[in-house]
Coordinates of N, CA, C and O in Angstrom, one line a residue:
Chain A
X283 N -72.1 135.2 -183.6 CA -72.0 133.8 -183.9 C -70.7 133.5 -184.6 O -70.2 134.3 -185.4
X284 N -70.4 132.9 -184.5 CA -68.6 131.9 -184.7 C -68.9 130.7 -185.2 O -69.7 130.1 -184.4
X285 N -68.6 129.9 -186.3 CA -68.0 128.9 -186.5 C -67.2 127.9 -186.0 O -66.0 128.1 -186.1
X286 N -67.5 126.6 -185.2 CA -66.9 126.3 -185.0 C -66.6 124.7 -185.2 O -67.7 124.2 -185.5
X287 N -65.6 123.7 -185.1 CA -64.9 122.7 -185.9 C -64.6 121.7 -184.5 O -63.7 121.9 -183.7
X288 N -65.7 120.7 -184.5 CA -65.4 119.8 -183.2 C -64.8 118.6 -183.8 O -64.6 118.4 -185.0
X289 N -64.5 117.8 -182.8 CA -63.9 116.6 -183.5 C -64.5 115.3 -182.0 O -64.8 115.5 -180.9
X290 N -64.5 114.4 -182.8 CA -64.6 113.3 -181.9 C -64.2 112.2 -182.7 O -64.5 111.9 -183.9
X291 N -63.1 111.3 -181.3 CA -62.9 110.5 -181.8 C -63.0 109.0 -181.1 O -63.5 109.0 -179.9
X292 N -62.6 107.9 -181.5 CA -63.1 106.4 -181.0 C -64.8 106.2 -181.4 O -65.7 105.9 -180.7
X293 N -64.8 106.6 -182.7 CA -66.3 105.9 -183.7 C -65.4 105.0 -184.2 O -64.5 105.8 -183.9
X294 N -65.0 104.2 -184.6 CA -64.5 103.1 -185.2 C -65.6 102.5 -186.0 O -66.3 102.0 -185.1
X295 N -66.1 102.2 -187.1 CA -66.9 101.5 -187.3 C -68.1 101.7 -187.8 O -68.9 101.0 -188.4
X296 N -68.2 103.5 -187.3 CA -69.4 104.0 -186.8 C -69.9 104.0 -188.7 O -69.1 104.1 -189.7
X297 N -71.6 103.9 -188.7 CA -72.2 103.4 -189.9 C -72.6 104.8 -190.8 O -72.4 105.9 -190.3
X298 N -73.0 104.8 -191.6 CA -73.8 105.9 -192.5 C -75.3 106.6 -191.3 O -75.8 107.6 -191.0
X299 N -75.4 105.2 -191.1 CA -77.1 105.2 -190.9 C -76.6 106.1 -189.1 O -77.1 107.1 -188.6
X300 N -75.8 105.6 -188.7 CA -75.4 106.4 -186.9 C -75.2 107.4 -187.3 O -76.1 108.1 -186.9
X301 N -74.5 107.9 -188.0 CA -73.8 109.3 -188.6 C -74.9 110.4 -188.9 O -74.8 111.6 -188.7
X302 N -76.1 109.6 -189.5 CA -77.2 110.4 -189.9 C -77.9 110.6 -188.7 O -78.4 111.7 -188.4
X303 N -78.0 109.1 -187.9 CA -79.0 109.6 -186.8 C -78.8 110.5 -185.4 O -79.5 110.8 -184.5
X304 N -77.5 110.6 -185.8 CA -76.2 111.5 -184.3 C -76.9 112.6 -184.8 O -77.9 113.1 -184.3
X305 N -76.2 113.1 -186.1 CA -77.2 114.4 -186.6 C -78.3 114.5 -186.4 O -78.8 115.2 -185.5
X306 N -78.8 113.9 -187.1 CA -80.9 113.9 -186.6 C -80.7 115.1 -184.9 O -81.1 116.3 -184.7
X307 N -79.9 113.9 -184.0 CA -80.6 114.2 -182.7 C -80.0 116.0 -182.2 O -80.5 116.9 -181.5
X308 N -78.4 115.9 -182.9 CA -78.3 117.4 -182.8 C -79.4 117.9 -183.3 O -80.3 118.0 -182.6
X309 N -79.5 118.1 -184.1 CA -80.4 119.5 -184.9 C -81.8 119.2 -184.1 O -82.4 120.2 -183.5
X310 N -82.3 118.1 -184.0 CA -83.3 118.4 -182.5 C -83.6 119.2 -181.7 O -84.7 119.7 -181.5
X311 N -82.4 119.6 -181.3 CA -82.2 120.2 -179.9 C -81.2 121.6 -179.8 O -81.0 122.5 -179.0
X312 N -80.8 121.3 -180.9 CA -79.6 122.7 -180.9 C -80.3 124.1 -180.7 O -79.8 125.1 -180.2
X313 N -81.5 124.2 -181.1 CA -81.9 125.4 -181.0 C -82.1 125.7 -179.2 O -82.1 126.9 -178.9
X314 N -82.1 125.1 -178.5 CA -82.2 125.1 -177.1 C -80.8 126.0 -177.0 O -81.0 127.1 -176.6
X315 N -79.7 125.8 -177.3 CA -78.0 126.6 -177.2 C -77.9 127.4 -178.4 O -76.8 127.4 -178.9
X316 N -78.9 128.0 -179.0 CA -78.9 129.1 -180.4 C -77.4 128.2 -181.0 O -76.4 128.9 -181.2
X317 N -77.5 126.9 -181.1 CA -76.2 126.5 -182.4 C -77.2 125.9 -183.6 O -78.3 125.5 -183.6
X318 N -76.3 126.0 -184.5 CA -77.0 125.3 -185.9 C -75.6 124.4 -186.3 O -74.5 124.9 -186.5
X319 N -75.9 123.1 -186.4 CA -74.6 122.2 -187.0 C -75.0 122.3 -188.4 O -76.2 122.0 -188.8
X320 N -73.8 122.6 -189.2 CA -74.2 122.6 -190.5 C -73.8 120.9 -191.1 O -74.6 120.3 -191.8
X321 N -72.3 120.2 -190.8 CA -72.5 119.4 -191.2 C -71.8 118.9 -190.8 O -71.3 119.2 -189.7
X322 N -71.4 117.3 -191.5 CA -70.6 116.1 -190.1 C -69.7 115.3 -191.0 O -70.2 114.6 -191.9
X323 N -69.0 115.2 -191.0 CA -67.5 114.1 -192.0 C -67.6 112.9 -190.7 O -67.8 113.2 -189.5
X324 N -67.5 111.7 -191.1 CA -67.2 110.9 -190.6 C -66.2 109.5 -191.0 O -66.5 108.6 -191.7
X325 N -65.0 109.7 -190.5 CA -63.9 108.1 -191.1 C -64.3 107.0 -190.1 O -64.3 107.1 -188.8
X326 N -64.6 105.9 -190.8 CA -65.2 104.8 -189.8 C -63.9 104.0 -189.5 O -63.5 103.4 -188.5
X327 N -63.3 104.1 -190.6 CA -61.8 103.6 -190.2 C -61.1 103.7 -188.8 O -60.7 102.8 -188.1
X328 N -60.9 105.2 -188.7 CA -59.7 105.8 -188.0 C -60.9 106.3 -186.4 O -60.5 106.7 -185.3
X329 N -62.4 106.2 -186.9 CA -63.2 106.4 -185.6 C -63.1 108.1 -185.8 O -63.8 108.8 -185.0
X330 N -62.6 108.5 -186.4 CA -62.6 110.4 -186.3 C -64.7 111.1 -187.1 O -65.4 111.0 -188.1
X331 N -64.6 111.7 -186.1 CA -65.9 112.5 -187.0 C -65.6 114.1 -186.6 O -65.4 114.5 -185.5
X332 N -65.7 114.8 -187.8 CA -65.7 116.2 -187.8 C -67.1 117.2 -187.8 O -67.6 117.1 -188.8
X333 N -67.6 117.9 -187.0 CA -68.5 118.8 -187.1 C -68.1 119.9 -187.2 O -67.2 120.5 -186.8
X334 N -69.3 120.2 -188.3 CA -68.8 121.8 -188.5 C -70.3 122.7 -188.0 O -71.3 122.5 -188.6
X335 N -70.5 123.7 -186.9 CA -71.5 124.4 -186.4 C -71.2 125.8 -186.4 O -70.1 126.2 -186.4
X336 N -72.4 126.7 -186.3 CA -72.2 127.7 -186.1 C -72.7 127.9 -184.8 O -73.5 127.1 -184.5
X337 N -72.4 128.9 -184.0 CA -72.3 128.8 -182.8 C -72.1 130.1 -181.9 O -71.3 131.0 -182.2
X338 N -72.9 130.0 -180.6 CA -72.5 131.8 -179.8 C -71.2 131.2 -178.9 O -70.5 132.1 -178.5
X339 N -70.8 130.0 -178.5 CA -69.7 129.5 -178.1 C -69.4 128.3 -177.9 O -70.4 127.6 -177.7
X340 N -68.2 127.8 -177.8 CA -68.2 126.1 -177.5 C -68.7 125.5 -176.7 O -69.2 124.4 -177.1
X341 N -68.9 126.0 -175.2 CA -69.5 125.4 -174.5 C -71.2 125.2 -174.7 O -71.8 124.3 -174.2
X342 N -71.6 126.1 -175.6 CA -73.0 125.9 -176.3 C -72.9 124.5 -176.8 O -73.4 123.5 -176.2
X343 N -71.8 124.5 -178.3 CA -71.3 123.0 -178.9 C -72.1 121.7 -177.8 O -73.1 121.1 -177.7
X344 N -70.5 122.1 -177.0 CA -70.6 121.4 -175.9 C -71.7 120.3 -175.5 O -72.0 119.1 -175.8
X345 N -72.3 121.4 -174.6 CA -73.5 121.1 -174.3 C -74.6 119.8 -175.1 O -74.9 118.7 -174.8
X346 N -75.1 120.4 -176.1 CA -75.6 119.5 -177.1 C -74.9 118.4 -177.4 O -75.5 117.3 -177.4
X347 N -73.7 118.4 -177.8 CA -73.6 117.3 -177.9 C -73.2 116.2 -176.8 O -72.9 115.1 -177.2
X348 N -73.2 116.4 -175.7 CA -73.1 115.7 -174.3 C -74.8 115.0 -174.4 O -75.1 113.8 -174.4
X349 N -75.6 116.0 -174.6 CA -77.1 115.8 -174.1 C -77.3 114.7 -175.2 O -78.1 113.9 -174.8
X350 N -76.7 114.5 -176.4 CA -77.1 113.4 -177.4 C -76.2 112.4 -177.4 O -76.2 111.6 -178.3
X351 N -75.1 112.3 -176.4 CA -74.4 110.7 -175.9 C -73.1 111.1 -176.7 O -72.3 110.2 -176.8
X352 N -72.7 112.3 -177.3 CA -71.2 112.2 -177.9 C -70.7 113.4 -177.2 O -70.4 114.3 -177.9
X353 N -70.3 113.5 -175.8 CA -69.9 114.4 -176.1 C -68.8 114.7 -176.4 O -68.5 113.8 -177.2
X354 N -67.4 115.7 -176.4 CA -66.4 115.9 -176.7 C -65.8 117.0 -176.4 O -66.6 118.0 -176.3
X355 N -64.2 117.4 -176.0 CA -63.7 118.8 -175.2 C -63.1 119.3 -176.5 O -63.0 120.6 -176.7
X356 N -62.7 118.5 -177.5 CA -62.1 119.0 -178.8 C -62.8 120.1 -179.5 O -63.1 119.6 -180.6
X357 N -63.3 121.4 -179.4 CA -63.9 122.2 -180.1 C -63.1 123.9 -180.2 O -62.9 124.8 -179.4
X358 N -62.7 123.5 -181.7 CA -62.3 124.8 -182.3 C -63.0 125.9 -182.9 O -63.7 125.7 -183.9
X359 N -62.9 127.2 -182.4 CA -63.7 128.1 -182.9 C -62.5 128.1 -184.5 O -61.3 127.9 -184.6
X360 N -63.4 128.6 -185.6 CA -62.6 128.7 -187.0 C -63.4 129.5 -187.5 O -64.4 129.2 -188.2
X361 N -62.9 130.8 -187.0 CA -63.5 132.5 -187.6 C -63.1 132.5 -188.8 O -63.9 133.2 -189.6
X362 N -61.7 131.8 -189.5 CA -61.4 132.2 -190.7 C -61.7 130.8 -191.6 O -61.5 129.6 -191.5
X363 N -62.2 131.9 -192.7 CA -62.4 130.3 -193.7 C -61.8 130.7 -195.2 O -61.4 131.8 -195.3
X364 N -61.9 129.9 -196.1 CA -61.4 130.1 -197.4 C -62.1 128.8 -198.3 O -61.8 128.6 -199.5
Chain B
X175 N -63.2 108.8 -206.9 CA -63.1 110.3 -205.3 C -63.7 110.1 -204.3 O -64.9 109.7 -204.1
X176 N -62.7 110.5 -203.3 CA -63.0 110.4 -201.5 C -63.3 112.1 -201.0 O -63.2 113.1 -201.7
X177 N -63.6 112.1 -199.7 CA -63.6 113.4 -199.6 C -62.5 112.6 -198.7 O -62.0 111.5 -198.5
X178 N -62.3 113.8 -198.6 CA -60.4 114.0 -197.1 C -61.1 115.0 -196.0 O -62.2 115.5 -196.3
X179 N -60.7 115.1 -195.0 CA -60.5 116.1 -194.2 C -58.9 115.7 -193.8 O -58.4 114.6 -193.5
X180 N -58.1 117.5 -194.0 CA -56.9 117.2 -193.4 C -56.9 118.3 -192.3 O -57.5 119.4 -192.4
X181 N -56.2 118.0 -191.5 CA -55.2 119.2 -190.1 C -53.7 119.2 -190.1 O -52.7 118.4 -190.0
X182 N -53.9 121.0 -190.1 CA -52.7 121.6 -190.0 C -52.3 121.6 -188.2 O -53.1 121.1 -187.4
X183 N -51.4 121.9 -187.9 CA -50.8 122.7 -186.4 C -50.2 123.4 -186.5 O -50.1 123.9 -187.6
X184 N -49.6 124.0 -185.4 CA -48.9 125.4 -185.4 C -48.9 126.1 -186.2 O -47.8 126.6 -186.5
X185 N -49.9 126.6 -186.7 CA -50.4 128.2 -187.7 C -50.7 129.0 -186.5 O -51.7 129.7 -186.7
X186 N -50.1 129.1 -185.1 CA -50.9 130.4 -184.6 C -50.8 131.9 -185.1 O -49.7 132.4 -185.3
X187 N -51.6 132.3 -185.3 CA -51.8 133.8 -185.4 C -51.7 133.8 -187.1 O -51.1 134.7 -187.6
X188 N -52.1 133.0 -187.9 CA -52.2 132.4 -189.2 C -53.8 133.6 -189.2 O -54.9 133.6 -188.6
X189 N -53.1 134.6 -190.4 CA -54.3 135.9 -190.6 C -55.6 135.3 -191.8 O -55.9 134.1 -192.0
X190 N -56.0 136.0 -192.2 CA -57.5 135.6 -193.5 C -56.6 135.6 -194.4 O -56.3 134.5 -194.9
X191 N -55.7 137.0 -194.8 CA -54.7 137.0 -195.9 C -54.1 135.6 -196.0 O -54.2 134.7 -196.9
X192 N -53.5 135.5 -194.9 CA -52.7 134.0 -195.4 C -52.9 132.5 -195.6 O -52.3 131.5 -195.9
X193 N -54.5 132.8 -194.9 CA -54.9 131.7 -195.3 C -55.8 131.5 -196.6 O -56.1 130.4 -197.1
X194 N -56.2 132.8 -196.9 CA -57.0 133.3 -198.5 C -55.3 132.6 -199.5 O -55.6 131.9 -200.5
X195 N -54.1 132.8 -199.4 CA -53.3 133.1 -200.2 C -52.7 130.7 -200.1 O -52.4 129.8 -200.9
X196 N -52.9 130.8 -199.2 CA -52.2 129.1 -199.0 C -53.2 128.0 -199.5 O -52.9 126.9 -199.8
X197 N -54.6 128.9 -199.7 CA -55.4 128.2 -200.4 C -55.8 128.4 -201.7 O -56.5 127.6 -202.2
X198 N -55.5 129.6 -202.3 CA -54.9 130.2 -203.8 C -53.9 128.9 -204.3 O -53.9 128.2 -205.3
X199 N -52.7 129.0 -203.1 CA -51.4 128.2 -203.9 C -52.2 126.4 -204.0 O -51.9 125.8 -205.0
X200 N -52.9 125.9 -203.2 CA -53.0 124.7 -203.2 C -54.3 124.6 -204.9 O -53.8 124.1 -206.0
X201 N -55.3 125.1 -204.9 CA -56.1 125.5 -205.7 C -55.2 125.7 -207.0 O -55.9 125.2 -207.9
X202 N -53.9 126.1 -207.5 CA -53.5 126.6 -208.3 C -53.0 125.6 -208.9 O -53.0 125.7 -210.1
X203 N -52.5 124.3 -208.3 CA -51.8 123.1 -208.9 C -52.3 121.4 -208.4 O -51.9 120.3 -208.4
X204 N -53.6 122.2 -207.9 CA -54.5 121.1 -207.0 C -54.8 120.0 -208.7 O -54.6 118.8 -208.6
X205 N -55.0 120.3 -209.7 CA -55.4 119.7 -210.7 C -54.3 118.9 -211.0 O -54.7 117.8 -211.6
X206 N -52.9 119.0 -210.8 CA -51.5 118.3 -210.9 C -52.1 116.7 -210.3 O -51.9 115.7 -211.0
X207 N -52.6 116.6 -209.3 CA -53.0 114.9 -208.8 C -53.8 115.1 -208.6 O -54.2 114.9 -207.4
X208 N -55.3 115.6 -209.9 CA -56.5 115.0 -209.7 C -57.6 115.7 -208.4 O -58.8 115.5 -208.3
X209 N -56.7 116.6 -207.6 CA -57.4 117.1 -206.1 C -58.3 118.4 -206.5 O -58.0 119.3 -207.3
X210 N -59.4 118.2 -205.6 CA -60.0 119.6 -205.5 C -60.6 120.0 -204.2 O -61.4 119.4 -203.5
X211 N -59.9 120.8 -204.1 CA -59.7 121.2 -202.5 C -60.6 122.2 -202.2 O -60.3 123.3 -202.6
X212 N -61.7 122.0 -201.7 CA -63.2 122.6 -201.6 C -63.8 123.7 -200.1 O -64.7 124.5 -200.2
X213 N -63.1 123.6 -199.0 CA -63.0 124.8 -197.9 C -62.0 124.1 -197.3 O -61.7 122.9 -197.4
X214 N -61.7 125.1 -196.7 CA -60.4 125.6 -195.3 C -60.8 126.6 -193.9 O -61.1 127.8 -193.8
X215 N -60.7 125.9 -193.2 CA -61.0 126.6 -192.1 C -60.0 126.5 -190.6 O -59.7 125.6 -189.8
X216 N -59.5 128.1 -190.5 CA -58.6 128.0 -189.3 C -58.8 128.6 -188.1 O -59.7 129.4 -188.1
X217 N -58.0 128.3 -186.8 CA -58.3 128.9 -185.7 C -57.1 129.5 -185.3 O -56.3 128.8 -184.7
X218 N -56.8 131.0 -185.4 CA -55.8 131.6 -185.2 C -55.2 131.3 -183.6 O -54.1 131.6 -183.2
X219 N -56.0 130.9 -183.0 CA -56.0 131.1 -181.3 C -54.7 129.7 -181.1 O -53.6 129.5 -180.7
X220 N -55.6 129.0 -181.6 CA -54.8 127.2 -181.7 C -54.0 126.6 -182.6 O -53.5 125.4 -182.7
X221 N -54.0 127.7 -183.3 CA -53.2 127.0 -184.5 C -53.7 126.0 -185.8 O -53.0 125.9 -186.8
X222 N -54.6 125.5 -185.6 CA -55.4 124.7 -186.1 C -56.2 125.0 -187.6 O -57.2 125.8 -187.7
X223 N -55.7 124.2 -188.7 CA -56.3 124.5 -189.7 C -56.8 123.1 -190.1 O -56.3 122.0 -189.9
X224 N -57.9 123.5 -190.7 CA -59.1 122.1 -191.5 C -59.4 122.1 -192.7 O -60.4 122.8 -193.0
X225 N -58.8 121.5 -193.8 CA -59.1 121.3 -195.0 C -59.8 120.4 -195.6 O -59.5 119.2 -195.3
X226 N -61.2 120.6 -196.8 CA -61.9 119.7 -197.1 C -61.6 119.4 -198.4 O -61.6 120.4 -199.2
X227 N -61.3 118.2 -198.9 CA -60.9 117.8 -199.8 C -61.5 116.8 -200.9 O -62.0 115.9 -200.2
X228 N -61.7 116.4 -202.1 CA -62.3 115.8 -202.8 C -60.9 115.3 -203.7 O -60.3 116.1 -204.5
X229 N -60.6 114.0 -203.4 CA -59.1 113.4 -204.4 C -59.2 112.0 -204.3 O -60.0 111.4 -203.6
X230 N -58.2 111.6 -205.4 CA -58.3 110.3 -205.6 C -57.3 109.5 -204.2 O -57.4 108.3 -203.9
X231 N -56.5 110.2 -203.8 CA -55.9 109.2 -202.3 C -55.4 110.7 -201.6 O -55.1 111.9 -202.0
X232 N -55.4 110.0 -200.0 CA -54.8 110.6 -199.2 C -53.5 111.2 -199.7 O -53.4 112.4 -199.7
X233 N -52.2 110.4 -200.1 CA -51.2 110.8 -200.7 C -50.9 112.3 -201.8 O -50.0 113.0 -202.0
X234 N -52.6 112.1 -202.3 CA -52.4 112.9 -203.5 C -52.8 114.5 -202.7 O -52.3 115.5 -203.2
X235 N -53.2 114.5 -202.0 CA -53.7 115.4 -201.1 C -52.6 116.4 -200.3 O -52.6 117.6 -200.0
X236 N -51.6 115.2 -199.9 CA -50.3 115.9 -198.9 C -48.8 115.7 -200.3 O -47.6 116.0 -200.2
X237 N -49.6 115.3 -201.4 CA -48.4 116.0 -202.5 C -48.8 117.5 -202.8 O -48.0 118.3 -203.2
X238 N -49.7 117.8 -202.7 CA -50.0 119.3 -203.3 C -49.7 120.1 -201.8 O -48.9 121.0 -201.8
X239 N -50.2 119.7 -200.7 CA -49.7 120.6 -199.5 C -48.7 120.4 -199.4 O -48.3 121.5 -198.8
X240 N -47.4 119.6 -199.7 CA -46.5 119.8 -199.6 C -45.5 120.4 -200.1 O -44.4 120.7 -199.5
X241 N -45.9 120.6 -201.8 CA -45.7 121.7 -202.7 C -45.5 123.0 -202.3 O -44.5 123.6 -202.4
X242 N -47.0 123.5 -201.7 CA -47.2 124.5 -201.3 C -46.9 125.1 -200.3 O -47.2 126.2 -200.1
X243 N -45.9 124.1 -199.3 CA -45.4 124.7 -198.2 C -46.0 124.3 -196.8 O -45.5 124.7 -195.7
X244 N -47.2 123.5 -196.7 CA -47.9 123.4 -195.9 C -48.1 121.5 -195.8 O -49.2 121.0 -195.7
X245 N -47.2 121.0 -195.8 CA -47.3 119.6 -195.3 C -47.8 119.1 -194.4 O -47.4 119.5 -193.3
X246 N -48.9 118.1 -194.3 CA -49.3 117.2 -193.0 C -49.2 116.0 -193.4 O -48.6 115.7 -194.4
X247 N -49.5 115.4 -192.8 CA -49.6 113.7 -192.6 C -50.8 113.2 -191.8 O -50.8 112.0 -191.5
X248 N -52.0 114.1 -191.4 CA -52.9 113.9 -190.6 C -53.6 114.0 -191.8 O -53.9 115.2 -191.9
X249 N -54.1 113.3 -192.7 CA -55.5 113.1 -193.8 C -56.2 112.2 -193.5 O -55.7 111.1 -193.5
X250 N -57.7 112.6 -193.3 CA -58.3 111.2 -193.0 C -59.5 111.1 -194.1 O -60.2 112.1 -194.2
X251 N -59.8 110.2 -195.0 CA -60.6 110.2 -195.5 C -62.0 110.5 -195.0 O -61.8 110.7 -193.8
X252 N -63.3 110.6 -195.3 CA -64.4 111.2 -194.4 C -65.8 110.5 -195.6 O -66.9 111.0 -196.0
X253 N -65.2 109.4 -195.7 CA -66.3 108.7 -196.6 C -67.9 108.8 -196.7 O -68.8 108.7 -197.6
X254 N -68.0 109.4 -195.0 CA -69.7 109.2 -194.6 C -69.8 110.9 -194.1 O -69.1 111.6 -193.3
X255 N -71.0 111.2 -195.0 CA -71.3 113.1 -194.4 C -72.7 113.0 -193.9 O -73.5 112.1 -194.0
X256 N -72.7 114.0 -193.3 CA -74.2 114.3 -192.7 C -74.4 115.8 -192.9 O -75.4 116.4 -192.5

């Protein structure tokens, strides 16, 4: 399992309450692609939201999050942390 | 206090050592503007480093990386977590 750092962006706007319920619908389903999202930054400003998951590979990421309406190609594996 | 997420580029092949050591130096004078700079995570393959941050502005954030050698300009605040 890997670590890894997705990004999506054009949320502009996007609320607390969406932000929660995007999550909700990952963790739903993530076990179907053995990922676990640990957690989600979201700027409503700039439309950017960051996930952070652990993960057997991106296209796992991937996957899930396509099936819950976000998906995104932006996903960095980040083996190293500090 | 905001959190931040910031991104680095072109760190490829950016080791644990040095990214254990760039987050010692930011950590070390992070208190100079108020910042506490809370995980880092990179991807040797892409270059790509992700810093989580707790400061009073963006600005104060890319004074201490800039200190340290490691300047961006890509900080986005991350007001909303999941």
């Amino acid at each position: 399992m890997t670590e890894f750092m997705d990004v999506h962006h054009g949320m502009k706007g996007i609320t607390d309450a969406q932000l929660q319920e995007a999550h909700r619908a990952d963790l739903a389903i993530q076990a179907d692609e053995g990922v676990q999202f640990k957690q989600a930054w979201a700027d409503p400003e700039s439309g950017v939201v960051y996930c952070l998951s652990e993960a057997p590979s991106a296209e796992a990421v991937q996957r899930i999050h396509a099936r819950t309406g976000h998906p995104t190609d932006e996903i960095h594996p980040v083996p190293l942390s500090a």
